[in-house]
Structure formats: structure tokens, C-alpha cells
CSV table of C-alpha atoms in Angstrom, one decimal:
chain,number,residue,atom,x,y,z
A,115,MET,CA,0.0,0.0,0.0
A,116,ALA,CA,0.8,3.6,-0.9
A,117,TYR,CA,-0.2,6.9,0.8
A,118,THR,CA,-0.9,10.0,-1.1
A,119,ARG,CA,-1.2,13.1,0.8
A,120,THR,CA,-2.7,16.4,-0.4
A,121,VAL,CA,-2.2,19.7,1.2
A,122,THR,CA,-5.1,22.5,0.6
A,123,VAL,CA,-4.8,26.1,1.9
A,124,VAL,CA,-8.2,27.9,1.7
A,125,ALA,CA,-8.6,31.3,3.5
A,126,HIS,CA,-5.4,31.0,5.9
A,127,GLU,CA,-6.5,27.4,6.7
A,128,VAL,CA,-4.5,24.4,6.2
A,129,PHE,CA,-6.4,21.1,5.1
A,130,VAL,CA,-4.4,17.7,4.9
A,131,ARG,CA,-6.0,14.7,3.3
A,132,THR,CA,-4.2,11.5,3.4
A,133,VAL,CA,-5.5,8.7,1.2
A,134,GLU,CA,-4.4,4.9,1.0
A,135,VAL,CA,-3.7,3.9,-2.5
A,136,PRO,CA,-3.6,0.0,-3.0
A,137,ASP,CA,-0.9,-1.4,-5.1
A,138,GLU,CA,-1.6,-1.8,-8.8
A,139,ILE,CA,-1.9,-5.4,-10.5
A,140,PRO,CA,1.0,-6.2,-13.0
A,141,ALA,CA,-0.4,-5.6,-16.5
A,142,GLU,CA,-0.8,-8.7,-18.8
A,143,PRO,CA,1.8,-9.0,-21.8
A,144,PHE,CA,0.4,-8.1,-25.2
A,145,THR,CA,1.2,-8.2,-28.6
A,146,ALA,CA,0.3,-5.4,-31.0
A,147,ILE,CA,-0.5,-7.6,-33.8
A,148,THR,CA,-2.5,-10.5,-33.2
A,149,GLY,CA,-4.1,-12.7,-35.8
A,150,GLY,CA,-1.5,-14.6,-37.5
A,151,ARG,CA,-0.1,-14.5,-41.0
A,152,ALA,CA,-3.2,-12.7,-42.4
A,153,THR,CA,-3.1,-9.8,-40.1
A,154,ALA,CA,0.6,-9.4,-40.6
A,155,ALA,CA,0.1,-9.4,-44.3
A,156,PHE,CA,-2.7,-6.9,-44.2
A,157,THR,CA,-0.2,-4.6,-42.2
A,158,ALA,CA,2.5,-4.9,-44.2
A,159,ALA,CA,0.4,-4.0,-47.2
A,160,GLY,CA,-1.0,-1.0,-45.4
A,161,GLY,CA,2.6,0.1,-44.6
A,162,LEU,CA,3.6,-0.4,-48.2
A,163,LEU,CA,0.7,1.7,-49.5
A,164,VAL,CA,1.6,4.7,-47.1
A,165,VAL,CA,5.2,4.7,-48.4
A,166,ALA,CA,3.9,4.7,-52.0
A,167,LEU,CA,1.6,7.4,-51.2
A,168,ALA,CA,4.4,9.3,-49.4
A,169,LEU,CA,6.8,8.8,-52.6
A,170,MET,CA,4.1,9.8,-54.9
A,171,PRO,CA,5.2,13.3,-56.0
A,172,ALA,CA,8.8,12.3,-56.3
A,173,ILE,CA,7.8,9.4,-58.5
A,174,THR,CA,5.5,11.7,-60.7
A,175,ALA,CA,8.3,14.0,-60.9
A,176,LEU,CA,10.6,11.6,-62.5
A,177,PHE,CA,8.1,10.7,-65.3
A,178,HIS,CA,7.6,14.7,-66.1
A,179,GLN,CA,11.3,15.6,-66.7
């Protein structure tokens, strides 16, 4: 257990509030991509699409010289 203390001053009066905070439960490990090969392939295809769209002005400029 941990304790959190809050000190508040209102109109020259001091108020102290102490709260007992329970310990956190450790988080479960997780992976960002779940679902196997299909999800991984879809994610890779989406990444390639983003790269292609980002390079589109440079690719277009090459063909218009």
C-alpha cells in the first residue's frame, strides 16, 4: 500500500488529506499484432501503401522531366 497526501490552503486554513492507495496489479503482456499471417500481411500491405503515397510526388516528378 502507498499513501498520497494532499495539502490544501483555503483562507489561511490548512487542510491535509491522506488517502491510502492500493498497489497496482501487474499488467498482462500483449502483442500489438494478433491474428497470425493474414493480419501481418494486411499490416505490411498498408505500410507499403503509405510509403507509396508518400513517394508519389517524387515518382511523378521523375516521369515529367
